[in-house]
Amino acid sequence: MFAEAIEQILQDLCTPAAVRAIEAGASPAPLWHAVESAGFLELLASEADGGAQLPLADLFPILCNFGRYTVPLPLAQSIAARALAPAHMLPAGMITLAAALRREADGSLCCPLIPCGVIADFVLARDDAALLLLPGALAQRSASGVRGSLTATLTWCDDSGATRIPGDGAALTAFAAAAHAALLSGAITRVFEMTLQHCKDRVQFGKSLGKFQAVQHQLSVMAEHTAAASIAAAAAFHTEDRTPTFLRAAMAKSRTSEAAVLVAATAHALHGAIGVTEEYDLQLLTRRLHEWRMTHGSEAHWNLLIGQHVLANDLSLVELVCSA
Amino acid sequence: MNPLISAFRFTALPPETNAFRAAIKDFLKSDMEDSAPDVRARSWMGFSAAFSKKLAARGWVGITLPKQYGGANLDALSRFVLVEELLAVGAPVGAHWIADRQSGPLILKFGSEAQRRFYLPKICAAEAFFCIGMSEPNAGSDLASVGTRATRCANGWRLNGRKIWTTHAHRCHYMIALVRSSGEPQQQQEGLSQFIVDLSLLGVTVRPIRDLTGDDHFSEVFFDDVLLADDALIGTEGEGWAQVNAELAFERSGPERVYSSIVLLEHWINCLRRGPDAAVHAATIGRFTTHLATLRNMSIAVTAKLMNGASPALEAALVKDIGTEFEQSIPVAIAAAISMNPDAAVDPALYRTVAYLSQIAPTYSLRGGTREIMRGMIARGLGLR
Ligand SMILES: Cc1cc2nc3c(=O)[nH]c(=O)nc-3n(C[C@H](O)[C@H](O)[C@H](O)COP(=O)(O)OP(=O)(O)OC[C@H]3O[C@@H](n4cnc5c(N)ncnc54)[C@H](O)[C@@H]3O)c2cc1C
């Protein structure tokens, strides 16, 4: 029921036009306030903190929809933050998650390439085993410079404005990866659907593109990778725990990131020139596929960690996969 | 969401299967003979009647069949666990494989009560091994153009024609053959029927065919005026095409479309764990792990659909295509990895196993329907054809 209510908000306020406007600098406040005032940021907050303590499996379709609707705010991150830290210790405002926190020799702090770093009010970062909450207001923000992207590197001259928050640093890494896997899965599915529809509608040589066997087979392969990405992402959220486990989150992010490349490439190939125009909505999705693939570790990052985990283990690969 | 994508719903194996899995592991430790990885890499093409009989003695052949026919009345997810454990260690399951996977369920679904009583207990006891008689020299991908013909005669049918690529026909007792019982080949899907052919009958000649690795797992089968009794017909005359397609959903979705190269992958990992090169290949291992876990989840999702009585032929085609691609990618990567450095010693068994798989892996996307046929089926399911 939460999922439908949230999707209604997205349908009304996260239209392609609204996404383009926010990317161009318009205020994200209407969308943000609609979600916040309906209480949906507290989906994962514990019941003691007045939250819904939603099982992660029920959160999954909601995060997928954030990807599907190309939500240009850190909604997934702000919701996840409530499972990573005690909700009452979190401030009001948009919280995003940092993939890394570097402490420089001069005492300054740097979080490189934070998703939604241009607009987020706070950054929740992993400081080794613990968590650090950093205020955006005190940061120097340096946008990535990629057109339409809200990714930015944030630096603080010292940690005087930072708040130490009780929590588990490793859980932040896993949740951020899993959340982006869900975003990717939602966006990948939407790209697949748009491409399928386009191939049914567009006529060349007197028949729809989808009648050509070469095109059919590309769409079939796209469907395979879409299904794989979707179930890999879902697996990370099917847990009794409050945050995804390392191995499932790692595999989810790796598999969705790998699929993102194939799906984006096939989508553009089959759309032809119209697909790369600013006016056509495909670009809202494929730009994000590339960005989210690189956010919180690409498949190259996670495959290495997963492989190291396997090689350091005594179990057979199948035993390890069955117990993951 | 697109219905084909949403069909792949994450399904966890029920916790009850854990005890079953542990029992299978114990059995395999005590009852499966040790053999080299390149032998175990034969996977479900490995044939050992003795092993199948041992498995049957535990009640683990035909486990999804009802108790009254000798089965264990377990569900498809339990069978998934059993098959997964057998494949994981490269157990020689070929003898009972086809009967367990599809002939048994087919006879249960379409057979008469007498046929069920006759065949199913023999299947469960590993006393009746089955093979699939679909392909012919002129009917490969275009299966509906089969030319082998059954004609009515007194007391039954007269069978003439020829099947080819029939896995283990020369070691099996029965073939379930798709043949034309009326009409002409141009009529394609109409007029086809399935018959259970006793391969010891007069007029049946079986000639094994050797493959490029030196193995002879498949055969050519000739029918010259073979007289079949009335009750050789299984299911409904003329409904062969629909029956075959129900059967193919069982054939295409299982873990064997994901695990065919697993013995090689496990052996490579073991060699890396013992040697100095682990770090170099960690990312490759990580990618295979990710794909394996994902494909396994996809296969479980389809199995759960089978269990609920659906016939997810489309989903099965999808799993088969992407699963066999994964299986084929494993020897490619490992052959490259172990010959990255010509100075380094290569484990001899690893070398033989990767060589075997490099040679045989092309068959993974042929048997059970080719890659192009699977992609065509998916396209049809997407509404493109
Ligand atoms: C190891 C092994 C075991 C087998 N076991 C059995 C068995 O037990 N029982 C049984 O009945 N059969 C069995 N087969 C046969 C298998 O089902 C066939 O090989 C398969 O269906 C393909 O037929 P074909 O070999 O005649 O190839 P063809 O149909 O001639 O295909 C050759 C190539 O052409 C492509 N092609 C064909 N038609 C089209 C099209 N419409 N569009 C695009 N491309 C097309 C194919 O995809 C393939 O790439 C086995 C095969 C192998 C390799």
Coordinates of N, CA and C in Angstrom, one line a residue, chain B residues 186-374:
Chain B
Q186 N 4.1 -31.0 -44.3 CA 3.8 -29.6 -44.5 C 2.8 -29.1 -43.5
Q187 N 2.1 -30.0 -42.9 CA 1.0 -29.5 -42.0 C 1.6 -29.2 -40.6
Q188 N 3.0 -29.4 -40.6 CA 3.7 -29.0 -39.4 C 3.1 -29.5 -38.1
Q189 N 2.6 -28.6 -37.2 CA 2.3 -29.0 -35.9 C 1.1 -30.0 -35.8
E190 N 0.3 -30.1 -36.8 CA -0.9 -31.0 -36.7 C -0.4 -32.4 -37.1
G191 N -1.1 -33.3 -36.5 CA -0.9 -34.7 -36.9 C 0.3 -35.4 -36.2
L192 N 0.9 -34.7 -35.2 CA 2.0 -35.3 -34.5 C 1.5 -36.0 -33.2
S193 N 2.2 -37.1 -32.9 CA 1.8 -37.9 -31.7 C 3.1 -38.3 -31.0
Q194 N 3.0 -38.7 -29.7 CA 4.1 -39.2 -29.0 C 3.9 -40.7 -28.7
F195 N 4.9 -41.5 -28.9 CA 4.9 -42.9 -28.6 C 6.0 -43.3 -27.7
I196 N 5.7 -44.3 -26.8 CA 6.8 -44.9 -26.1 C 7.3 -46.1 -26.8
V197 N 8.5 -46.0 -27.3 CA 9.0 -47.1 -28.1 C 10.0 -47.9 -27.2
D198 N 9.7 -49.2 -27.1 CA 10.6 -50.2 -26.4 C 11.8 -50.4 -27.4
L199 N 13.0 -50.0 -27.0 CA 14.1 -50.1 -27.9 C 14.6 -51.5 -28.2
S200 N 14.0 -52.5 -27.4 CA 14.5 -53.8 -27.7 C 13.6 -54.5 -28.8
L201 N 12.6 -53.8 -29.3 CA 11.7 -54.4 -30.3 C 12.4 -54.7 -31.6
L202 N 11.9 -55.7 -32.3 CA 12.4 -56.0 -33.6 C 12.2 -54.8 -34.5
G203 N 13.2 -54.6 -35.3 CA 13.2 -53.5 -36.3 C 13.8 -52.2 -35.8
V204 N 14.2 -52.2 -34.5 CA 14.9 -51.0 -34.0 C 16.4 -51.2 -34.1
T205 N 17.1 -50.3 -34.7 CA 18.6 -50.4 -34.8 C 19.1 -49.1 -34.2
V206 N 20.0 -49.2 -33.2 CA 20.6 -48.1 -32.6 C 22.1 -48.0 -32.9
R207 N 22.6 -46.9 -33.4 CA 24.0 -46.8 -33.8 C 24.6 -45.6 -33.1
P208 N 25.5 -45.8 -32.1 CA 26.1 -44.7 -31.4 C 26.9 -43.8 -32.3
I209 N 27.0 -42.5 -32.0 CA 27.7 -41.5 -32.8 C 28.8 -41.0 -31.9
R210 N 30.1 -41.0 -32.4 CA 31.2 -40.5 -31.6 C 31.3 -39.0 -31.7
D211 N 31.6 -38.3 -30.6 CA 31.7 -36.8 -30.7 C 33.2 -36.4 -30.8
L212 N 33.5 -35.1 -30.9 CA 34.8 -34.7 -31.0 C 35.7 -34.9 -29.9
T213 N 35.2 -35.2 -28.7 CA 36.0 -35.4 -27.5 C 36.3 -36.9 -27.4
G214 N 35.7 -37.7 -28.3 CA 35.9 -39.2 -28.2 C 34.8 -39.9 -27.5
D215 N 33.8 -39.2 -26.9 CA 32.7 -39.8 -26.2 C 31.6 -40.2 -27.2
D216 N 30.8 -41.2 -26.8 CA 29.6 -41.6 -27.6 C 28.4 -41.5 -26.7
H217 N 27.9 -40.3 -26.5 CA 26.7 -40.1 -25.7 C 25.4 -40.1 -26.5
F218 N 25.5 -39.8 -27.8 CA 24.3 -39.8 -28.6 C 24.3 -40.8 -29.7
S219 N 23.1 -41.0 -30.3 CA 23.0 -42.1 -31.2 C 22.1 -41.8 -32.4
E220 N 22.1 -42.6 -33.4 CA 21.2 -42.6 -34.5 C 20.3 -43.8 -34.3
V221 N 19.0 -43.6 -34.4 CA 18.0 -44.7 -34.2 C 17.2 -45.0 -35.4
F222 N 17.2 -46.2 -35.9 CA 16.4 -46.5 -37.1 C 15.2 -47.4 -36.8
F223 N 14.1 -47.0 -37.4 CA 12.8 -47.8 -37.2 C 12.4 -48.4 -38.5
D224 N 12.5 -49.7 -38.6 CA 12.1 -50.4 -39.8 C 10.9 -51.3 -39.5
D225 N 9.7 -50.9 -39.9 CA 8.5 -51.7 -39.7 C 8.4 -52.2 -38.2
V226 N 8.7 -51.3 -37.3 CA 8.6 -51.7 -35.9 C 7.1 -51.7 -35.5
L227 N 6.7 -52.8 -35.0 CA 5.3 -53.0 -34.6 C 5.1 -52.5 -33.1
L228 N 4.2 -51.5 -33.0 CA 4.0 -51.0 -31.7 C 2.5 -51.4 -31.2
A229 N 2.4 -51.8 -30.0 CA 1.1 -52.1 -29.5 C 0.3 -50.8 -29.4
D230 N -1.0 -51.0 -29.3 CA -1.9 -49.8 -29.1 C -1.5 -48.9 -28.0
D231 N -1.1 -49.5 -26.9 CA -0.8 -48.7 -25.7 C 0.6 -48.1 -25.8
A232 N 1.2 -48.1 -26.9 CA 2.5 -47.4 -27.0 C 2.2 -45.9 -27.2
L233 N 1.0 -45.6 -27.7 CA 0.7 -44.1 -27.8 C 0.5 -43.5 -26.5
I234 N 1.2 -42.4 -26.2 CA 1.1 -41.7 -24.9 C 0.3 -40.4 -25.1
G235 N -0.7 -40.2 -24.3 CA -1.5 -39.0 -24.5 C -2.5 -39.2 -25.6
T236 N -2.7 -38.1 -26.3 CA -3.8 -38.1 -27.3 C -3.2 -38.1 -28.7
E237 N -3.7 -38.9 -29.5 CA -3.3 -38.9 -30.9 C -3.5 -37.5 -31.5
G238 N -2.4 -37.0 -32.2 CA -2.5 -35.6 -32.8 C -2.2 -34.5 -31.9
E239 N -2.0 -34.8 -30.6 CA -1.7 -33.7 -29.6 C -0.2 -33.7 -29.3
G240 N 0.6 -34.4 -30.1 CA 2.1 -34.5 -29.8 C 2.8 -33.2 -29.6
W241 N 2.4 -32.2 -30.5 CA 3.1 -31.0 -30.4 C 2.9 -30.3 -29.1
A242 N 1.7 -30.2 -28.6 CA 1.4 -29.6 -27.3 C 2.1 -30.3 -26.2
Q243 N 2.1 -31.6 -26.3 CA 2.7 -32.4 -25.2 C 4.2 -32.2 -25.2
V244 N 4.8 -32.1 -26.3 CA 6.2 -31.9 -26.4 C 6.6 -30.6 -25.8
N245 N 5.8 -29.6 -26.0 CA 6.1 -28.3 -25.5 C 5.9 -28.2 -24.0
A246 N 5.0 -28.9 -23.4 CA 4.9 -29.0 -22.0 C 6.1 -29.7 -21.4
E247 N 6.6 -30.7 -22.1 CA 7.8 -31.4 -21.7 C 9.0 -30.5 -21.8
L248 N 9.1 -29.7 -22.8 CA 10.3 -28.8 -23.0 C 10.4 -27.8 -21.8
A249 N 9.3 -27.4 -21.2 CA 9.4 -26.5 -20.1 C 10.2 -27.1 -19.0
F250 N 10.0 -28.5 -18.8 CA 10.8 -29.2 -17.8 C 12.3 -29.3 -18.2
E251 N 12.4 -29.4 -19.5 CA 13.7 -29.7 -20.1 C 14.6 -28.5 -20.0
R252 N 14.1 -27.3 -20.1 CA 14.9 -26.1 -20.4 C 15.2 -25.3 -19.2
S253 N 14.5 -25.4 -18.1 CA 14.6 -24.4 -17.0 C 15.5 -24.9 -15.9
G254 N 15.9 -26.1 -15.8 CA 16.5 -26.7 -14.6 C 17.9 -26.2 -14.4
P255 N 18.5 -26.5 -13.2 CA 19.8 -26.1 -12.9 C 20.9 -26.6 -13.9
E256 N 20.5 -27.6 -14.7 CA 21.5 -28.2 -15.6 C 21.8 -27.2 -16.8
R257 N 21.0 -26.1 -16.9 CA 21.3 -25.1 -17.9 C 22.2 -24.0 -17.3
V258 N 22.6 -24.2 -16.1 CA 23.5 -23.2 -15.4 C 24.8 -23.9 -14.9
Y259 N 24.7 -25.2 -14.6 CA 25.8 -25.9 -13.9 C 26.7 -26.7 -14.8
S260 N 26.5 -26.7 -16.1 CA 27.3 -27.6 -17.0 C 28.8 -27.4 -16.8
S261 N 29.3 -26.3 -16.5 CA 30.7 -26.1 -16.4 C 31.2 -25.9 -14.9
I262 N 30.3 -26.3 -14.0 CA 30.6 -26.0 -12.6 C 31.8 -26.8 -12.1
V263 N 32.0 -28.0 -12.6 CA 33.1 -28.9 -12.1 C 34.4 -28.2 -12.4
L264 N 34.5 -27.7 -13.6 CA 35.7 -26.9 -14.0 C 35.9 -25.7 -13.2
L265 N 34.9 -24.9 -13.0 CA 35.0 -23.7 -12.2 C 35.5 -24.0 -10.7
E266 N 34.9 -25.0 -10.1 CA 35.2 -25.4 -8.8 C 36.7 -25.9 -8.7
H267 N 37.1 -26.6 -9.7 CA 38.5 -27.2 -9.7 C 39.5 -26.0 -9.9
W268 N 39.1 -25.1 -10.7 CA 40.0 -23.9 -10.9 C 40.2 -23.1 -9.6
I269 N 39.0 -22.9 -9.0 CA 39.1 -22.2 -7.7 C 39.9 -22.9 -6.7
N270 N 39.8 -24.3 -6.6 CA 40.6 -25.0 -5.7 C 42.1 -24.9 -6.0
C271 N 42.5 -24.9 -7.3 CA 43.9 -24.7 -7.7 C 44.3 -23.3 -7.3
L272 N 43.5 -22.3 -7.5 CA 43.9 -20.9 -7.2 C 44.1 -20.8 -5.7
R273 N 43.2 -21.5 -4.9 CA 43.3 -21.4 -3.4 C 44.7 -21.9 -3.0
R274 N 45.2 -22.9 -3.7 CA 46.5 -23.5 -3.3 C 47.7 -22.8 -3.8
G275 N 47.5 -22.0 -4.9 CA 48.6 -21.5 -5.6 C 48.8 -20.0 -5.4
P276 N 49.8 -19.4 -6.1 CA 50.1 -18.0 -5.9 C 49.3 -17.0 -6.7
D277 N 48.4 -17.4 -7.6 CA 47.8 -16.5 -8.6 C 46.4 -16.0 -8.2
A278 N 46.0 -16.4 -7.0 CA 44.6 -16.1 -6.7 C 44.2 -14.6 -7.0
A279 N 45.1 -13.7 -6.5 CA 44.7 -12.3 -6.6 C 44.5 -11.9 -8.0
V280 N 45.2 -12.4 -8.9 CA 45.1 -12.0 -10.3 C 43.7 -12.3 -10.9
H281 N 43.1 -13.4 -10.4 CA 41.9 -13.8 -11.0 C 40.7 -13.6 -10.1
A282 N 40.9 -12.9 -9.0 CA 39.7 -12.7 -8.1 C 38.5 -12.1 -8.8
A283 N 38.7 -11.1 -9.6 CA 37.6 -10.4 -10.2 C 36.8 -11.3 -11.2
T284 N 37.6 -12.2 -11.9 CA 36.9 -13.1 -12.8 C 36.0 -14.1 -11.9
I285 N 36.6 -14.6 -10.8 CA 35.8 -15.4 -9.9 C 34.6 -14.7 -9.4
G286 N 34.8 -13.5 -9.0 CA 33.7 -12.7 -8.5 C 32.6 -12.5 -9.5
R287 N 32.9 -12.3 -10.7 CA 31.9 -12.2 -11.8 C 31.1 -13.5 -11.9
F288 N 31.9 -14.6 -12.0 CA 31.2 -15.9 -12.2 C 30.3 -16.2 -11.0
T289 N 30.7 -15.8 -9.8 CA 29.9 -16.0 -8.6 C 28.6 -15.3 -8.7
T290 N 28.7 -14.0 -9.1 CA 27.6 -13.2 -9.2 C 26.6 -13.8 -10.3
H291 N 27.1 -14.2 -11.4 CA 26.2 -14.7 -12.4 C 25.6 -16.0 -12.0
L292 N 26.4 -16.9 -11.3 CA 25.9 -18.1 -10.9 C 24.7 -17.9 -9.9
A293 N 24.9 -17.1 -8.9 CA 23.9 -16.8 -7.9 C 22.6 -16.3 -8.6
T294 N 22.8 -15.4 -9.6 CA 21.7 -14.8 -10.2 C 20.9 -15.8 -11.1
L295 N 21.6 -16.6 -11.8 CA 21.0 -17.6 -12.7 C 20.3 -18.6 -11.9
R296 N 20.9 -19.0 -10.8 CA 20.3 -19.9 -9.9 C 18.9 -19.4 -9.4
N297 N 18.9 -18.1 -9.0 CA 17.7 -17.5 -8.5 C 16.6 -17.5 -9.7
M298 N 17.1 -17.3 -10.9 CA 16.1 -17.3 -12.0 C 15.6 -18.7 -12.2
S299 N 16.5 -19.7 -12.1 CA 16.0 -21.1 -12.3 C 15.0 -21.5 -11.2
I300 N 15.3 -21.1 -10.0 CA 14.4 -21.4 -8.9 C 13.0 -20.7 -9.1
A301 N 13.1 -19.5 -9.6 CA 11.8 -18.8 -9.9 C 11.0 -19.6 -10.9
V302 N 11.6 -20.1 -11.9 CA 10.8 -20.9 -12.9 C 10.4 -22.2 -12.3
T303 N 11.2 -22.8 -11.5 CA 10.8 -24.1 -10.9 C 9.6 -23.9 -10.0
A304 N 9.6 -22.8 -9.3 CA 8.4 -22.5 -8.4 C 7.2 -22.4 -9.3
K305 N 7.3 -21.8 -10.5 CA 6.1 -21.7 -11.4 C 5.7 -23.1 -11.8
L306 N 6.7 -24.0 -12.2 CA 6.3 -25.3 -12.6 C 5.6 -26.0 -11.4
M307 N 6.0 -25.7 -10.2 CA 5.4 -26.4 -9.1 C 4.0 -26.0 -8.9
N308 N 3.7 -24.8 -9.3 CA 2.3 -24.3 -9.1 C 1.4 -24.7 -10.3
G309 N 2.0 -25.7 -11.1 CA 1.1 -26.2 -12.2 C 1.2 -25.5 -13.5
A310 N 1.9 -24.3 -13.5 CA 2.1 -23.6 -14.7 C 3.0 -24.3 -15.7
S311 N 3.0 -23.9 -16.9 CA 4.0 -24.5 -17.9 C 4.8 -23.3 -18.4
P312 N 5.8 -22.8 -17.7 CA 6.5 -21.6 -18.1 C 7.5 -21.8 -19.2
A313 N 7.0 -22.2 -20.4 CA 7.9 -22.5 -21.5 C 8.7 -21.2 -21.9
L314 N 8.1 -20.1 -21.8 CA 8.8 -18.9 -22.2 C 9.9 -18.5 -21.2
E315 N 9.6 -18.5 -20.0 CA 10.6 -18.2 -18.9 C 11.7 -19.3 -19.0
A316 N 11.4 -20.5 -19.3 CA 12.4 -21.6 -19.4 C 13.3 -21.3 -20.5
A317 N 12.8 -20.8 -21.7 CA 13.6 -20.5 -22.8 C 14.6 -19.4 -22.5
L318 N 14.1 -18.4 -21.7 CA 14.9 -17.3 -21.3 C 16.1 -17.8 -20.4
V319 N 15.8 -18.6 -19.4 CA 16.8 -19.1 -18.5 C 17.8 -20.0 -19.3
K320 N 17.3 -20.8 -20.2 CA 18.2 -21.6 -21.0 C 19.2 -20.8 -21.8
D321 N 18.7 -19.8 -22.4 CA 19.6 -19.0 -23.3 C 20.7 -18.3 -22.5
I322 N 20.3 -17.6 -21.4 CA 21.3 -16.8 -20.6 C 22.1 -17.8 -19.8
G323 N 21.5 -18.9 -19.3 CA 22.3 -19.8 -18.5 C 23.4 -20.5 -19.4
T324 N 23.1 -20.9 -20.6 CA 24.1 -21.6 -21.4 C 25.2 -20.6 -21.8
E325 N 24.8 -19.4 -22.0 CA 25.9 -18.4 -22.3 C 26.9 -18.3 -21.1
F326 N 26.4 -18.3 -19.9 CA 27.2 -18.4 -18.7 C 28.1 -19.6 -18.7
E327 N 27.5 -20.8 -19.0 CA 28.2 -22.0 -19.0 C 29.3 -22.0 -20.0
Q328 N 29.0 -21.4 -21.2 CA 30.0 -21.4 -22.2 C 31.1 -20.4 -21.9
S329 N 30.9 -19.4 -21.2 CA 31.9 -18.4 -20.9 C 33.0 -18.9 -19.9
I330 N 32.6 -19.9 -19.2 CA 33.6 -20.4 -18.1 C 34.8 -21.0 -18.7
P331 N 34.7 -22.0 -19.6 CA 36.0 -22.5 -20.2 C 36.8 -21.4 -21.0
V332 N 36.1 -20.5 -21.6 CA 36.8 -19.4 -22.4 C 37.7 -18.7 -21.4
A333 N 37.1 -18.2 -20.3 CA 37.9 -17.4 -19.3 C 39.0 -18.2 -18.7
I334 N 38.7 -19.5 -18.4 CA 39.7 -20.3 -17.6 C 40.9 -20.7 -18.6
A335 N 40.5 -21.0 -19.8 CA 41.6 -21.4 -20.7 C 42.6 -20.2 -20.9
A336 N 42.0 -19.0 -21.0 CA 42.8 -17.8 -21.1 C 43.7 -17.6 -19.9
A337 N 43.0 -17.8 -18.7 CA 43.7 -17.5 -17.4 C 44.9 -18.5 -17.2
I338 N 44.7 -19.8 -17.5 CA 45.8 -20.7 -17.1 C 46.9 -20.7 -18.2
S339 N 46.6 -20.1 -19.3 CA 47.7 -20.0 -20.3 C 48.2 -18.5 -20.4
M340 N 47.9 -17.7 -19.4 CA 48.3 -16.4 -19.4 C 49.9 -16.3 -19.3
N341 N 50.4 -17.2 -18.6 CA 51.9 -17.2 -18.4 C 52.4 -18.6 -18.8
P342 N 53.1 -18.7 -19.9 CA 53.6 -19.9 -20.4 C 54.6 -20.6 -19.5
D343 N 55.2 -19.8 -18.6 CA 56.2 -20.4 -17.7 C 55.6 -21.1 -16.5
A344 N 54.3 -20.8 -16.2 CA 53.7 -21.3 -15.0 C 53.2 -22.7 -15.2
A345 N 53.4 -23.6 -14.2 CA 52.9 -24.9 -14.3 C 51.4 -24.9 -14.3
V346 N 50.8 -25.8 -15.0 CA 49.3 -26.0 -15.0 C 49.0 -27.3 -14.5
D347 N 48.0 -27.3 -13.6 CA 47.5 -28.6 -13.0 C 47.0 -29.5 -14.2
P348 N 47.5 -30.7 -14.3 CA 47.2 -31.5 -15.5 C 45.7 -31.8 -15.6
A349 N 45.0 -32.0 -14.5 CA 43.6 -32.3 -14.5 C 42.8 -31.1 -14.9
L350 N 43.3 -29.9 -14.5 CA 42.6 -28.7 -14.9 C 42.8 -28.5 -16.4
Y351 N 44.0 -28.8 -16.9 CA 44.2 -28.6 -18.3 C 43.2 -29.5 -19.1
R352 N 43.1 -30.8 -18.7 CA 42.2 -31.7 -19.4 C 40.8 -31.3 -19.3
T353 N 40.4 -30.8 -18.2 CA 39.0 -30.4 -18.0 C 38.6 -29.2 -18.8
V354 N 39.5 -28.2 -18.9 CA 39.2 -27.0 -19.6 C 39.2 -27.4 -21.1
A355 N 40.1 -28.3 -21.5 CA 40.1 -28.7 -22.9 C 38.8 -29.4 -23.3
Y356 N 38.4 -30.3 -22.4 CA 37.2 -31.0 -22.7 C 36.0 -30.0 -22.9
L357 N 35.9 -29.1 -21.9 CA 34.8 -28.2 -21.9 C 34.8 -27.2 -23.1
S358 N 36.0 -26.8 -23.5 CA 36.1 -25.9 -24.7 C 35.6 -26.6 -25.9
Q359 N 35.8 -27.9 -26.0 CA 35.3 -28.7 -27.1 C 33.9 -28.9 -27.1
I360 N 33.3 -29.3 -25.9 CA 31.9 -29.7 -25.8 C 31.0 -28.5 -25.6
A361 N 31.5 -27.4 -25.1 CA 30.6 -26.3 -24.7 C 29.6 -25.8 -25.8
P362 N 30.1 -25.9 -27.1 CA 29.1 -25.4 -28.1 C 27.8 -26.2 -28.1
T363 N 27.8 -27.4 -27.6 CA 26.6 -28.2 -27.6 C 25.6 -27.7 -26.6
Y364 N 26.0 -26.9 -25.6 CA 25.1 -26.4 -24.5 C 24.0 -25.5 -25.1
S365 N 24.4 -24.8 -26.2 CA 23.3 -24.0 -26.8 C 22.8 -24.6 -28.1
L366 N 23.0 -25.9 -28.2 CA 22.3 -26.7 -29.3 C 21.2 -27.6 -28.7
R367 N 21.7 -28.5 -27.8 CA 20.8 -29.5 -27.2 C 19.6 -28.7 -26.5
G368 N 18.4 -29.3 -26.6 CA 17.3 -28.7 -26.0 C 16.8 -27.5 -26.8
G369 N 17.3 -27.3 -28.0 CA 16.8 -26.1 -28.7 C 17.9 -25.1 -28.8
T370 N 18.2 -24.5 -30.0 CA 19.4 -23.7 -30.2 C 19.1 -22.3 -29.6
R371 N 20.2 -21.5 -29.5 CA 20.2 -20.1 -29.1 C 19.2 -19.3 -29.9
E372 N 19.3 -19.5 -31.2 CA 18.4 -18.7 -32.1 C 17.0 -19.0 -31.9
I373 N 16.7 -20.3 -31.6 CA 15.3 -20.8 -31.4 C 14.8 -20.2 -30.1
M374 N 15.7 -20.2 -29.1 CA 15.3 -19.7 -27.8 C 14.9 -18.2 -27.9

